[in-house]
Coordinates of C-alpha atoms and ligand atoms in Angstrom, one line a residue:
X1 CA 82.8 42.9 19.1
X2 CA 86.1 43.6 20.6
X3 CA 86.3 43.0 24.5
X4 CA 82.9 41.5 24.2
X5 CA 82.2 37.8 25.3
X6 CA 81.2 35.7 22.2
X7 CA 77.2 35.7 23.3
X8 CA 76.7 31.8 21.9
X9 CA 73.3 30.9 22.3
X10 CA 72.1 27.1 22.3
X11 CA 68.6 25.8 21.2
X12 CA 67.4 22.5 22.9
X13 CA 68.7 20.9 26.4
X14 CA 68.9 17.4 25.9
X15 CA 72.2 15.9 26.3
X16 CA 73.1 17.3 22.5
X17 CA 72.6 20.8 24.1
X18 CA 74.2 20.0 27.0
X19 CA 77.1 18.2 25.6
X20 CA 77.8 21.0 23.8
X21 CA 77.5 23.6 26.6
X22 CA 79.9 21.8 28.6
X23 CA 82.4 21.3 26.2
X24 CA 82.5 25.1 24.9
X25 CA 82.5 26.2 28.7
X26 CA 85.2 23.7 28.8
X27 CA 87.4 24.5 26.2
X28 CA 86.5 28.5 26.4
X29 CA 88.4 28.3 30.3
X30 CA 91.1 26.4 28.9
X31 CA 92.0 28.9 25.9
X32 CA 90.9 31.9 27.7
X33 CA 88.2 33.1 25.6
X34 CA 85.4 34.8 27.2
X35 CA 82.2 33.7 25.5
X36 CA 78.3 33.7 27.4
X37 CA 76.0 30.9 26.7
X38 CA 72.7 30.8 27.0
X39 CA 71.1 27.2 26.7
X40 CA 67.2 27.2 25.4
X41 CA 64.8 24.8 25.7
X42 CA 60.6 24.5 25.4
X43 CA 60.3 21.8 28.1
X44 CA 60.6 23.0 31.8
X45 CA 63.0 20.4 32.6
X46 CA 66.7 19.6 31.0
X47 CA 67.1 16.1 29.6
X48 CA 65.2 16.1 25.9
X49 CA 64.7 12.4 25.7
X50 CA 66.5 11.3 28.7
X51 CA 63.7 11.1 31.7
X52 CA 64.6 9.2 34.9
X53 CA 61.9 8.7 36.8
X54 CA 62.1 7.6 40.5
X55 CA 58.7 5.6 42.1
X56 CA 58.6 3.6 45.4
X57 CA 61.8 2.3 45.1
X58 CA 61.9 1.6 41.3
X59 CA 63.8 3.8 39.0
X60 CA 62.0 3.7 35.5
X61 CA 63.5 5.6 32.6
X62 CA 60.9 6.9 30.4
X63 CA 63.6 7.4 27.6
X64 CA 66.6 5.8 26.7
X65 CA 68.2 3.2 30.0
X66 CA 71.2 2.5 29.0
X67 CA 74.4 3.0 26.3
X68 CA 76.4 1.0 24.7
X69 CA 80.0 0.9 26.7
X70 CA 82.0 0.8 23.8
X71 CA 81.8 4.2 22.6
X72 CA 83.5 6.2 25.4
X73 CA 82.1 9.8 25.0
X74 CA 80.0 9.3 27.7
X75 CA 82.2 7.5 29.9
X76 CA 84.7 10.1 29.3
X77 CA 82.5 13.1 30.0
X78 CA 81.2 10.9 33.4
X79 CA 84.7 11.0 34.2
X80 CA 84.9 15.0 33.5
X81 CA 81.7 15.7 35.8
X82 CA 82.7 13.4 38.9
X83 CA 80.1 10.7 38.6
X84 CA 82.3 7.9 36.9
X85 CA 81.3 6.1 40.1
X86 CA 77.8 6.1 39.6
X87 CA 78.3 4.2 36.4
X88 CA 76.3 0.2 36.3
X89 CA 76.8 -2.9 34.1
X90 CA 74.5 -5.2 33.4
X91 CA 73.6 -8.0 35.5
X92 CA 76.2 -10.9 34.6
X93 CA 73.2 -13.1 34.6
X94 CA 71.0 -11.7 32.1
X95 CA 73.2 -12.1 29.3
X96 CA 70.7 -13.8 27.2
X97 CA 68.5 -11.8 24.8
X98 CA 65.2 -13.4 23.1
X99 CA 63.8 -13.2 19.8
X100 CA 60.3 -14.2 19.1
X101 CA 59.8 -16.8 16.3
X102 CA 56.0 -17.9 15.7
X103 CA 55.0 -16.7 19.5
X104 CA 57.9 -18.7 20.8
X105 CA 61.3 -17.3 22.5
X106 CA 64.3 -18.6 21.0
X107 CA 68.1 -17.0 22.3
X108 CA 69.4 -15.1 20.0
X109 CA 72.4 -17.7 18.8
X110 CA 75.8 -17.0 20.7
X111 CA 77.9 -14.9 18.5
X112 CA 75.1 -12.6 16.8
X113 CA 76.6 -9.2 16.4
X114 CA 74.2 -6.8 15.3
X115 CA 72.3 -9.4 13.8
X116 CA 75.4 -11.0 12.4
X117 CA 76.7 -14.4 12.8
X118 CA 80.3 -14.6 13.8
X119 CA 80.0 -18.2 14.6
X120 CA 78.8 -20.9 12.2
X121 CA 77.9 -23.4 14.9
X122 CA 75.2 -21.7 17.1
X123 CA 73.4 -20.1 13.6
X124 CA 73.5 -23.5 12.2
X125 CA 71.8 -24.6 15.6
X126 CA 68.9 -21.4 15.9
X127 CA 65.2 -22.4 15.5
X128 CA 64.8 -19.2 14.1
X129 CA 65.6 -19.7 10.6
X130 CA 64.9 -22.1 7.9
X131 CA 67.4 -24.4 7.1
X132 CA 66.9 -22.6 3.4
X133 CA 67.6 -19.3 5.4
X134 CA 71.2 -20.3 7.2
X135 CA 72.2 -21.7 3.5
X136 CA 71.3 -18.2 2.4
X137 CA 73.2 -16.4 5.2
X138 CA 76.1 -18.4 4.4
X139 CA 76.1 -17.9 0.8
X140 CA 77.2 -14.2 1.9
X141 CA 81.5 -16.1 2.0
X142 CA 80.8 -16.2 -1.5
X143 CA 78.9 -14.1 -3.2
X144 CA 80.7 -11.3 -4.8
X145 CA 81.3 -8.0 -3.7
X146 CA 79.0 -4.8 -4.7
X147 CA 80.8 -2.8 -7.8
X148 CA 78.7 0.5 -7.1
X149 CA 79.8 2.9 -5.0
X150 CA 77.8 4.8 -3.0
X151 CA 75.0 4.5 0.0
X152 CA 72.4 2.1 -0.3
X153 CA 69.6 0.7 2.5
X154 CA 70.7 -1.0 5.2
X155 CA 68.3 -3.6 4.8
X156 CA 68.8 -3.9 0.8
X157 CA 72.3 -4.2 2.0
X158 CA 71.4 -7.4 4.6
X159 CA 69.2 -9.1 2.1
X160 CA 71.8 -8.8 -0.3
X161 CA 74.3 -10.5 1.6
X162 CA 72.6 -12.5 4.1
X163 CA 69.4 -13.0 2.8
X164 CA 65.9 -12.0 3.8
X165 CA 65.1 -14.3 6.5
X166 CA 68.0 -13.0 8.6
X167 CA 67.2 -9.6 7.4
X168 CA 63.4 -9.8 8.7
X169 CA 64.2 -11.9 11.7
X170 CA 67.1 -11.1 13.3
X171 CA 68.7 -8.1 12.3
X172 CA 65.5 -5.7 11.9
X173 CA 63.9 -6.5 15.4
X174 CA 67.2 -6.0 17.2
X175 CA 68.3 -3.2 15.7
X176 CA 64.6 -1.7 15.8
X177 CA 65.4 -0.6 19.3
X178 CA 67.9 1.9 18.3
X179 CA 65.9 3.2 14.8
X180 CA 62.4 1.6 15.6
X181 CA 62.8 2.1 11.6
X182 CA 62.1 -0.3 8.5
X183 CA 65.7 -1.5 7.4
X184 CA 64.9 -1.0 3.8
X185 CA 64.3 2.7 4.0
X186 CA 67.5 3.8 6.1
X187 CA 71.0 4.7 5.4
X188 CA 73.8 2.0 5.7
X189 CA 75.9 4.6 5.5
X190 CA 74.6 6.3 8.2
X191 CA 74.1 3.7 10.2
X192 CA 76.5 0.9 10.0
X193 CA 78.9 2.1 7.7
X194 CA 81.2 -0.9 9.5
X195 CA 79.1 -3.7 7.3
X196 CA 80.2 -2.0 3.6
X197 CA 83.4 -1.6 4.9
X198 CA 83.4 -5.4 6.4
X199 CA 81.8 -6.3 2.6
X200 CA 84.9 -4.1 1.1
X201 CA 87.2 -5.2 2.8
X202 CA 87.0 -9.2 3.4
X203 CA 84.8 -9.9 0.2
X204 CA 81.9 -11.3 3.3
X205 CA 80.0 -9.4 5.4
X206 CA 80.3 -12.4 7.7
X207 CA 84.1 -13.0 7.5
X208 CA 84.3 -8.8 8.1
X209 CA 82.4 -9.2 11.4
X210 CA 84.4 -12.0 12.6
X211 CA 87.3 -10.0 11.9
X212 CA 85.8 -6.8 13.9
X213 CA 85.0 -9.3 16.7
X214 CA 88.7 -10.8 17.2
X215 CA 89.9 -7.1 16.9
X216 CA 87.6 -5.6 19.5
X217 CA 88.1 -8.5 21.6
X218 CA 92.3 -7.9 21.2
X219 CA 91.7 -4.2 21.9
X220 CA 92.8 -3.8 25.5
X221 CA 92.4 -0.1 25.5
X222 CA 88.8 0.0 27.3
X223 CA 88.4 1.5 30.6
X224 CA 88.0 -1.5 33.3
X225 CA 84.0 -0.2 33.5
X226 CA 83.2 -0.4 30.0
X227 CA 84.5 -4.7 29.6
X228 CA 82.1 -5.0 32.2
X229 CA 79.4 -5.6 29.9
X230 CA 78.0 -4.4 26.4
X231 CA 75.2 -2.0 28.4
X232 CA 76.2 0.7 30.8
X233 CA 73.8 3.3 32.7
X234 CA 74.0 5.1 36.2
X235 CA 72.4 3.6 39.3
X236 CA 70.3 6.5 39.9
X237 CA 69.4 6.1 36.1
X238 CA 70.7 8.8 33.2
X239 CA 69.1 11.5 34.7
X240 CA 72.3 11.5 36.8
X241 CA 73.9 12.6 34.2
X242 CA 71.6 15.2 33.2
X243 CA 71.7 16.7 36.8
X244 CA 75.2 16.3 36.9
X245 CA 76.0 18.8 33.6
X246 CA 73.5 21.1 35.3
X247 CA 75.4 21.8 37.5
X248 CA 78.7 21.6 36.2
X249 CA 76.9 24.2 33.7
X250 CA 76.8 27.3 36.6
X251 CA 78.2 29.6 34.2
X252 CA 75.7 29.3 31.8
X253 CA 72.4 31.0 31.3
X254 CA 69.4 28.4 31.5
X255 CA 66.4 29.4 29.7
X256 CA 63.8 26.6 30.7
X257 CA 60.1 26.0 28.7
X258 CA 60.4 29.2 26.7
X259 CA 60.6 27.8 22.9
X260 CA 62.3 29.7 20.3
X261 CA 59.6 30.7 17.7
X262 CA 62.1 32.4 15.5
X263 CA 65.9 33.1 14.0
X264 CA 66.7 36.8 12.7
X265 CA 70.2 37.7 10.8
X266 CA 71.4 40.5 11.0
X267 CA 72.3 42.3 7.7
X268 CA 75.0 44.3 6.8
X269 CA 74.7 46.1 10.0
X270 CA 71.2 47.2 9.0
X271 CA 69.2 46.0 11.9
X272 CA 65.9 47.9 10.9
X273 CA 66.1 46.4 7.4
X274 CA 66.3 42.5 9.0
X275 CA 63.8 43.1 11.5
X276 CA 66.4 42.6 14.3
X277 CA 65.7 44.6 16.8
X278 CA 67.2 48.6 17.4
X279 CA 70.4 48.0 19.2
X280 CA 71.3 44.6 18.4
X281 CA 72.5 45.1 15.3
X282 CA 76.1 44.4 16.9
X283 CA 75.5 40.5 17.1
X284 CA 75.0 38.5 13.9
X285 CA 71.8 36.7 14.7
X286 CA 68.6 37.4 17.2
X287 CA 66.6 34.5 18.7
X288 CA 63.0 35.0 19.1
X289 CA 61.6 33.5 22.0
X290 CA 57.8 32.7 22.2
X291 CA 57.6 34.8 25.6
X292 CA 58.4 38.0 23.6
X293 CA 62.3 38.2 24.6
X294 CA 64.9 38.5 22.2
X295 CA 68.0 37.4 22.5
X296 CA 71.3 38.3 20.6
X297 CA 73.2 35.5 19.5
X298 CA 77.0 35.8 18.0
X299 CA 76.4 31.6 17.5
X300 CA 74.1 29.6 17.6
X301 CA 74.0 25.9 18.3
X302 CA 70.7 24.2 16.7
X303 CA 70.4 21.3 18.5
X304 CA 66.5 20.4 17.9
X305 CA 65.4 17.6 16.3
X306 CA 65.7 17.7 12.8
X307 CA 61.9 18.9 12.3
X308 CA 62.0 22.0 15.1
X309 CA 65.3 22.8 13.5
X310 CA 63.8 23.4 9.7
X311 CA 61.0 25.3 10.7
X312 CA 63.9 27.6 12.4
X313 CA 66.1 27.6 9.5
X314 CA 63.7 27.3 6.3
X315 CA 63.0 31.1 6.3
X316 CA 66.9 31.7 5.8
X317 CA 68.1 29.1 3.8
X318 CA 67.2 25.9 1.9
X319 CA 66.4 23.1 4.8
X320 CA 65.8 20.4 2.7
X321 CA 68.0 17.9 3.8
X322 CA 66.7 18.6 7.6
X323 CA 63.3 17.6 6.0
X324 CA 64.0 14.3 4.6
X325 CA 64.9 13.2 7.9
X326 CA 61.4 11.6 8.8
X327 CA 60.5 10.5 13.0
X328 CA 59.2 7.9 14.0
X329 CA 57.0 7.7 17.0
X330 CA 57.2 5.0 19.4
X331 CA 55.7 4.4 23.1
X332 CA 56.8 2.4 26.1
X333 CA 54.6 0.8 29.2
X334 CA 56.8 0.3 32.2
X335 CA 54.9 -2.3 34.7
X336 CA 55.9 -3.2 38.3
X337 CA 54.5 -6.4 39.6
X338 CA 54.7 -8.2 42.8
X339 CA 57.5 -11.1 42.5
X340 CA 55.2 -13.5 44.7
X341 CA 52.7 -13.8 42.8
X342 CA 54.6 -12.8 39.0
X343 CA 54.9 -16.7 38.7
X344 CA 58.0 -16.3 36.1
X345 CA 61.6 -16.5 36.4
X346 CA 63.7 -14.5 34.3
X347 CA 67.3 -16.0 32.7
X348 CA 68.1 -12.7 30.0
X349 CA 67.6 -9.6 29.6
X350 CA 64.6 -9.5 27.2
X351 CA 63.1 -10.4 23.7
X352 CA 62.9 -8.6 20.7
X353 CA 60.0 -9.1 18.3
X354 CA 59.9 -9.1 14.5
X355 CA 57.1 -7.3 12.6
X356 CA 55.9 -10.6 10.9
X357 CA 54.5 -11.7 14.5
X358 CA 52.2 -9.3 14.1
X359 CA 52.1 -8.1 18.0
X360 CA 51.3 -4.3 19.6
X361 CA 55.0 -4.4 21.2
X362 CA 58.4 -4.9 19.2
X363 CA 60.3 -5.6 22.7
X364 CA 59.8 -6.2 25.8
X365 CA 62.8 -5.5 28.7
X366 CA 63.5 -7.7 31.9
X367 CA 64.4 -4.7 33.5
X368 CA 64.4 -5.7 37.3
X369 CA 66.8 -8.9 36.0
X370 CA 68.9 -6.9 33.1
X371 CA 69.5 -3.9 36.0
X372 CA 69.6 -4.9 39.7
X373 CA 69.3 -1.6 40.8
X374 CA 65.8 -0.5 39.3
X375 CA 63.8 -2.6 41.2
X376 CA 63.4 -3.6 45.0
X377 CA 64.1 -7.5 45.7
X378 CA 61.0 -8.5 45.9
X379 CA 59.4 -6.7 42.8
X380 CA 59.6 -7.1 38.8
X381 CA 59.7 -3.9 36.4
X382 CA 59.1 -5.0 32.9
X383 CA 59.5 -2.5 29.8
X384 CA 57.0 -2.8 26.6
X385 CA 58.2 -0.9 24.0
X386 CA 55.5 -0.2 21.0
X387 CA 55.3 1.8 17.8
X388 CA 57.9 1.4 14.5
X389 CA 58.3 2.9 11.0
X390 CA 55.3 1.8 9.2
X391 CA 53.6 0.6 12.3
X392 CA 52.9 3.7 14.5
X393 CA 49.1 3.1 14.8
X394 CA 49.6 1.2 18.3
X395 CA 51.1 4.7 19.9
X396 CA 47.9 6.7 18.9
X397 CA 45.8 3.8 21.0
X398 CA 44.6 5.4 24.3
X399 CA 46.8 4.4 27.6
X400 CA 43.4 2.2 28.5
X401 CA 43.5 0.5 24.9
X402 CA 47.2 0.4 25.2
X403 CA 47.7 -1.2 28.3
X404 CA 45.2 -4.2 26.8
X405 CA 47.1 -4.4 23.7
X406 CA 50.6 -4.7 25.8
X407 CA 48.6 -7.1 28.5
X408 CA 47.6 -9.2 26.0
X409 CA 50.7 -9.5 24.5
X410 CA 52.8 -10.3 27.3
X411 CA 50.0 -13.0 27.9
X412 CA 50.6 -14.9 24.5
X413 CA 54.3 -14.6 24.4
X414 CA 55.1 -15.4 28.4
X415 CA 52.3 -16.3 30.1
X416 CA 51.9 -13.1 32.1
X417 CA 48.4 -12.7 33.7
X418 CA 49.5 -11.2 36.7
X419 CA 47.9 -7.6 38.0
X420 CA 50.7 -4.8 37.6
X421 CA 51.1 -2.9 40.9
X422 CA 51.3 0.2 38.5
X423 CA 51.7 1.4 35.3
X424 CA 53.8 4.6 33.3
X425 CA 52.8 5.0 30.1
X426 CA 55.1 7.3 27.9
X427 CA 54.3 8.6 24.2
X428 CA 57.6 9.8 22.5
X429 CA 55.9 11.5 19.3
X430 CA 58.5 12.5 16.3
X431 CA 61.3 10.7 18.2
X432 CA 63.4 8.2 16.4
X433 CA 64.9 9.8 13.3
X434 CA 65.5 7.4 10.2
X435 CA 68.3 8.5 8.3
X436 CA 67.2 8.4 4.8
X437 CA 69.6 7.0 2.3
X438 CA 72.2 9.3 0.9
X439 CA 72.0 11.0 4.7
X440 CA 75.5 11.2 5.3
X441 CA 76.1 13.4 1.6
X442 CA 73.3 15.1 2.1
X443 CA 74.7 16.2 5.6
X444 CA 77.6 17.2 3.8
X445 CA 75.7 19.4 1.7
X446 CA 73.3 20.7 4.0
X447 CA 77.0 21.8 6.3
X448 CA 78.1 23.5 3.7
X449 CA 75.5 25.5 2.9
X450 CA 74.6 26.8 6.5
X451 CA 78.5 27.6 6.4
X452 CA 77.4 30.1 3.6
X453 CA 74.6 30.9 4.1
X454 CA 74.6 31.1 7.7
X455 CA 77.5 31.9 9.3
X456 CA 78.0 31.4 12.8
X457 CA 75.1 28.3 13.3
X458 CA 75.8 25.0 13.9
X459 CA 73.8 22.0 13.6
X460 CA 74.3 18.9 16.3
X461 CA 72.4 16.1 17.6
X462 CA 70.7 12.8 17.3
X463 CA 69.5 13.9 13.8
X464 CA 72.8 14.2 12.2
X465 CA 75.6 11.6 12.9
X466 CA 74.3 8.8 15.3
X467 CA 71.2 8.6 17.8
X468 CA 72.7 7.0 20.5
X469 CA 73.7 8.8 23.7
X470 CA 77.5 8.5 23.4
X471 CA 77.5 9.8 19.7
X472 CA 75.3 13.0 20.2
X473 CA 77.9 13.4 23.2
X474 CA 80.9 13.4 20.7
X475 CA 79.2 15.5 18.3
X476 CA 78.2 18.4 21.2
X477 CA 82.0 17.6 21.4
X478 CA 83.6 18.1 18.5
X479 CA 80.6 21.6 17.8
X480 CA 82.0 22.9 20.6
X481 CA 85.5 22.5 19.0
X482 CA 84.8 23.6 15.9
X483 CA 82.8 26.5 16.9
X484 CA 85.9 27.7 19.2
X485 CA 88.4 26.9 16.6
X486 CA 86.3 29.4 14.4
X487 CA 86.3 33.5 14.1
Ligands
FAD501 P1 66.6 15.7 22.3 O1 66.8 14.9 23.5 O2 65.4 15.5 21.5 O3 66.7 17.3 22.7 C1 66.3 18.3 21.8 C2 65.6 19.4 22.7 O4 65.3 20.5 21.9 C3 64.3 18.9 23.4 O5 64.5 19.0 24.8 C4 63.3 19.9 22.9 O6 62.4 20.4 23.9 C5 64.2 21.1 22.4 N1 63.6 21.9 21.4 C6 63.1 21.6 20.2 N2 62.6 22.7 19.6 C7 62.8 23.7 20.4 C8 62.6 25.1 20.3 N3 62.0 25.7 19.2 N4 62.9 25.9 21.3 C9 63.5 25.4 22.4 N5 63.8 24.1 22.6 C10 63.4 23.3 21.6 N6 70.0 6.1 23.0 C11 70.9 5.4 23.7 O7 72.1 5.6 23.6 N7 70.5 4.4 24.5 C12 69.1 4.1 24.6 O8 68.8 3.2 25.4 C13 68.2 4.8 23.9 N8 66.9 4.6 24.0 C14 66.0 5.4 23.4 C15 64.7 5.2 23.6 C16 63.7 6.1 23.1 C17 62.3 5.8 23.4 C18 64.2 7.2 22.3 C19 63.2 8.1 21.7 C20 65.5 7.4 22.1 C21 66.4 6.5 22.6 N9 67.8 6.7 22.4 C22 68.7 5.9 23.1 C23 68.3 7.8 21.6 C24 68.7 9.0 22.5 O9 67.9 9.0 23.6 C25 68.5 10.3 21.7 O10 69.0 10.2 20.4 C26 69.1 11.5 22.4 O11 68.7 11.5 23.7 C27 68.8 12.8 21.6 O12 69.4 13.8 22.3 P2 69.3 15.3 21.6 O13 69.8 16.2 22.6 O14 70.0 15.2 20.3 O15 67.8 15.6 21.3

């Protein structure tokens, strides 16, 4: 297609999509290639996951809130679009986070990371383990090192080294709020390679962390905003950024709550043959939208969640990998109260809440005291977040039965009785993709294949190579690299 722009056509406009629109408009401008994008997606707003919402002063986030600092994608790309400003830490005075042990609130132990203990003193201090389960966690300094090579469950891996009691009541309740996702069933691989490597390489997962710890802590390379705190967001919440690569996106074609119902190829030229429209023939792929418009497509970047993006690939090739990715579906219940008559003073940012406690919600944010700017002075927003792997019954429960269940729960665990001044109840079906062991080969193999099969179509997003907001940034990234680097 000589002289032709490269038509490149995206599916899905959460920040995946839109990472990976700005990037390729990016990039294209800086190596003078002419290419047309066209971004797709079946809701009638931009955003996918990410939903700010704005209410009498309050700014709730219906989605994700917030993103780990450390991983700079996202600080970077605020940077690129102007907003670097808007950027928020944490409140320095709700550094404490809660975990709930037989329907009490113990802080987590100082020196937890990621459900890890760097420092022996505080663990050997917690009221949230046995004295049997510290021994156990220790024995991790000694115990040998795994022969096999290979992926194996994160939470096989934890019990293996740290024992179960750690396992079940530490590390799977904190790190439920990024997979809402039973350890024994994901990827370590996928999802913390940094613990086999820690095992690999100091003999202890233990020793390995307290080795990542004193390095991070020596790294001075960190932008001033992100040693503000673990937790950044934007003051106007993430929709910011969602507005803000809008925007920046003015060359692109937006294609809002149209879904694509189907992916043609074009073969050999033939168009008749393939089904692809008369005419279009010229472009290697046609995208089916389910208001009746085609669209030709030289590229295509999937960006749907894993699910979406198999029932638009199976026809052409073998999606199984896509398909073993299984989504969990979680809800939240955001509830504003009146701070005169809350009765309760917060110190942290929240508790967290193993499955053995047998409650509706697995967390519960402070999020008027973990983010000064969502709520007005004299108001409290708390965040109940329900629904995990194996436990997904609570998000079927309707919002009446739901808000009891939460209200009841926030009754046993702090005493609230208090009448919320309103509540937002948000379902998230299909949402939290658990990387099934062997994810990272099988994503591999799945690449490969589409690279054969399916020239020209790239796969992105939360599905593939991390969930959180920075990493599906770096991966619209580096497709938007790749995809200009190819012919
Ligand atoms: P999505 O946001 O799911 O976007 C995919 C888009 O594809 C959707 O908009 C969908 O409409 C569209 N689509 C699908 N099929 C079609 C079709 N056939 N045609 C057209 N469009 C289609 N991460 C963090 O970093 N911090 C957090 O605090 C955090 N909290 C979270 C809380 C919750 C409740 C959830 C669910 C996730 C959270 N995450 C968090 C993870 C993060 O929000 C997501 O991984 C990320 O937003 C996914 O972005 P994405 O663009 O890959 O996918």
């Amino acid at each position: 297609r000589i002289g032709n722009p490269d038509r490149i056509v995206i599916i899905g406009g959460g920040i995946s999509g839109l990472s990976s629109a700005f990037y390729l408009q990016r990039e294209a401008e800086r190596q003078g290639k002419d290419i047309e994008i066209t971004i797709i997606d079946g809701s009638p707003v931009f955003g996918g996951k990410i939903n700010t919402l704005q209410r009498g002063g309050f700014v709730i986030e219906k989605g994700p809130d917030s993103f780990l600092a450390r991983k700079l994608a996202i600080i970077d790309l605020a940077k690129e679009l102007g907003i670097e400003e808007e950027l928020t830490t944490t409140n320095p005075g709700a550094k404490k986070t809660y975990i709930l042990h037989d329907r009490k609130l113990f802080p987590m132990p100082p020196g937890l990371v990621l459900g890890i203990p760097t420092e022996i003193g505080p663990f050997a201090m917690t009221g949230l383990l046995s004295w049997g389960g510290k021994l156990r966690a220790l024995l991790d300094l000694v115990l040998p090192v795994r022969k096999e090579q290979g992926d194996e469950s994160l939470g096989g891996f934890l019990e293996r080294r740290v024992g179960t009691q750690v396992m079940r009541r530490i590390a799977e309740p904190l790190l439920a709020g990024i997979y809402a996702g039973d350890l024994k069933k994901l990827s370590l691989q996928a999802t913390f390679p940094q613990f086999a490597a820690a095992e690999r390489k100091h003999g202890s997962l233990i020793r390995g962390m307290q080795h990542n710890r004193k390095a991070s802590a020596a790294a001075a390379a960190l932008p001033a905003i992100a040693k503000g705190g673990t937790f950044l967001t934007f003051k106007g919440g993430l929709s910011t950024l969602v507005n803000a690569l809008e925007e920046a996106l003015s060359g692109a074609q937006k294609r809002l709550g149209v879904k694509v119902t189907e992916i043609r190829k074009a073969d050999a030229g033939d168009g008749a043959a393939s089904g692809v429209s008369k005419g279009l023939a010229d472009s290697r792929y046609e995208v089916v939208l389910d208001s009746g418009e085609r669209l030709q497509a030289d590229r295509i970047v999937m960006t749907a969640p894993a699910y979406d993006a198999a029932d638009l690939l199976g026809p052409l090739t073998d999606c199984r990998e896509l398909r073993a990715i299984n989504y969990v579906s979680v809800a939240n219940v955001v509830m504003a109260f009146d701070k005169a008559t809350f009765g309760l003073d917060f110190d942290g940012s929240g508790f967290v809440v193993p499955r053995s406690e047998g409650l509706h919600i697995t967390a519960c944010t402070w999020t008027s005291n973990k983010w000064l700017h969502t709520s007005p002075d004299d108001k409290v927003l708390l965040r109940c977040y329900v629904g995990r792997s194996g436990d997904e019954e609570s998000v079927k429960l309707s919002d009446e039965e739901l808000l009891k269940a939460v209200r009841s729960d926030i009754k046993k665990t702090m005493g609230i009785t208090s009448e919320p001044l309103f509540t937002e109840i948000t379902r998230l079906p299909r949402s939290m993709p658990q990387y099934p062991v062997g994810h990272v080969d099988n994503m591999k193999r799945l690449r490969s294949r589409l690279e054969q099969d399916l020239p020209g179509i790239w796969v992105t997003g939360a599905a593939f190579d991390g969930v959180g907001l920075p990493d599906c940034i770096r991966q619209g990234k580096e497709a938007a690299q790749a995809i200009l680097a190819a012919e």
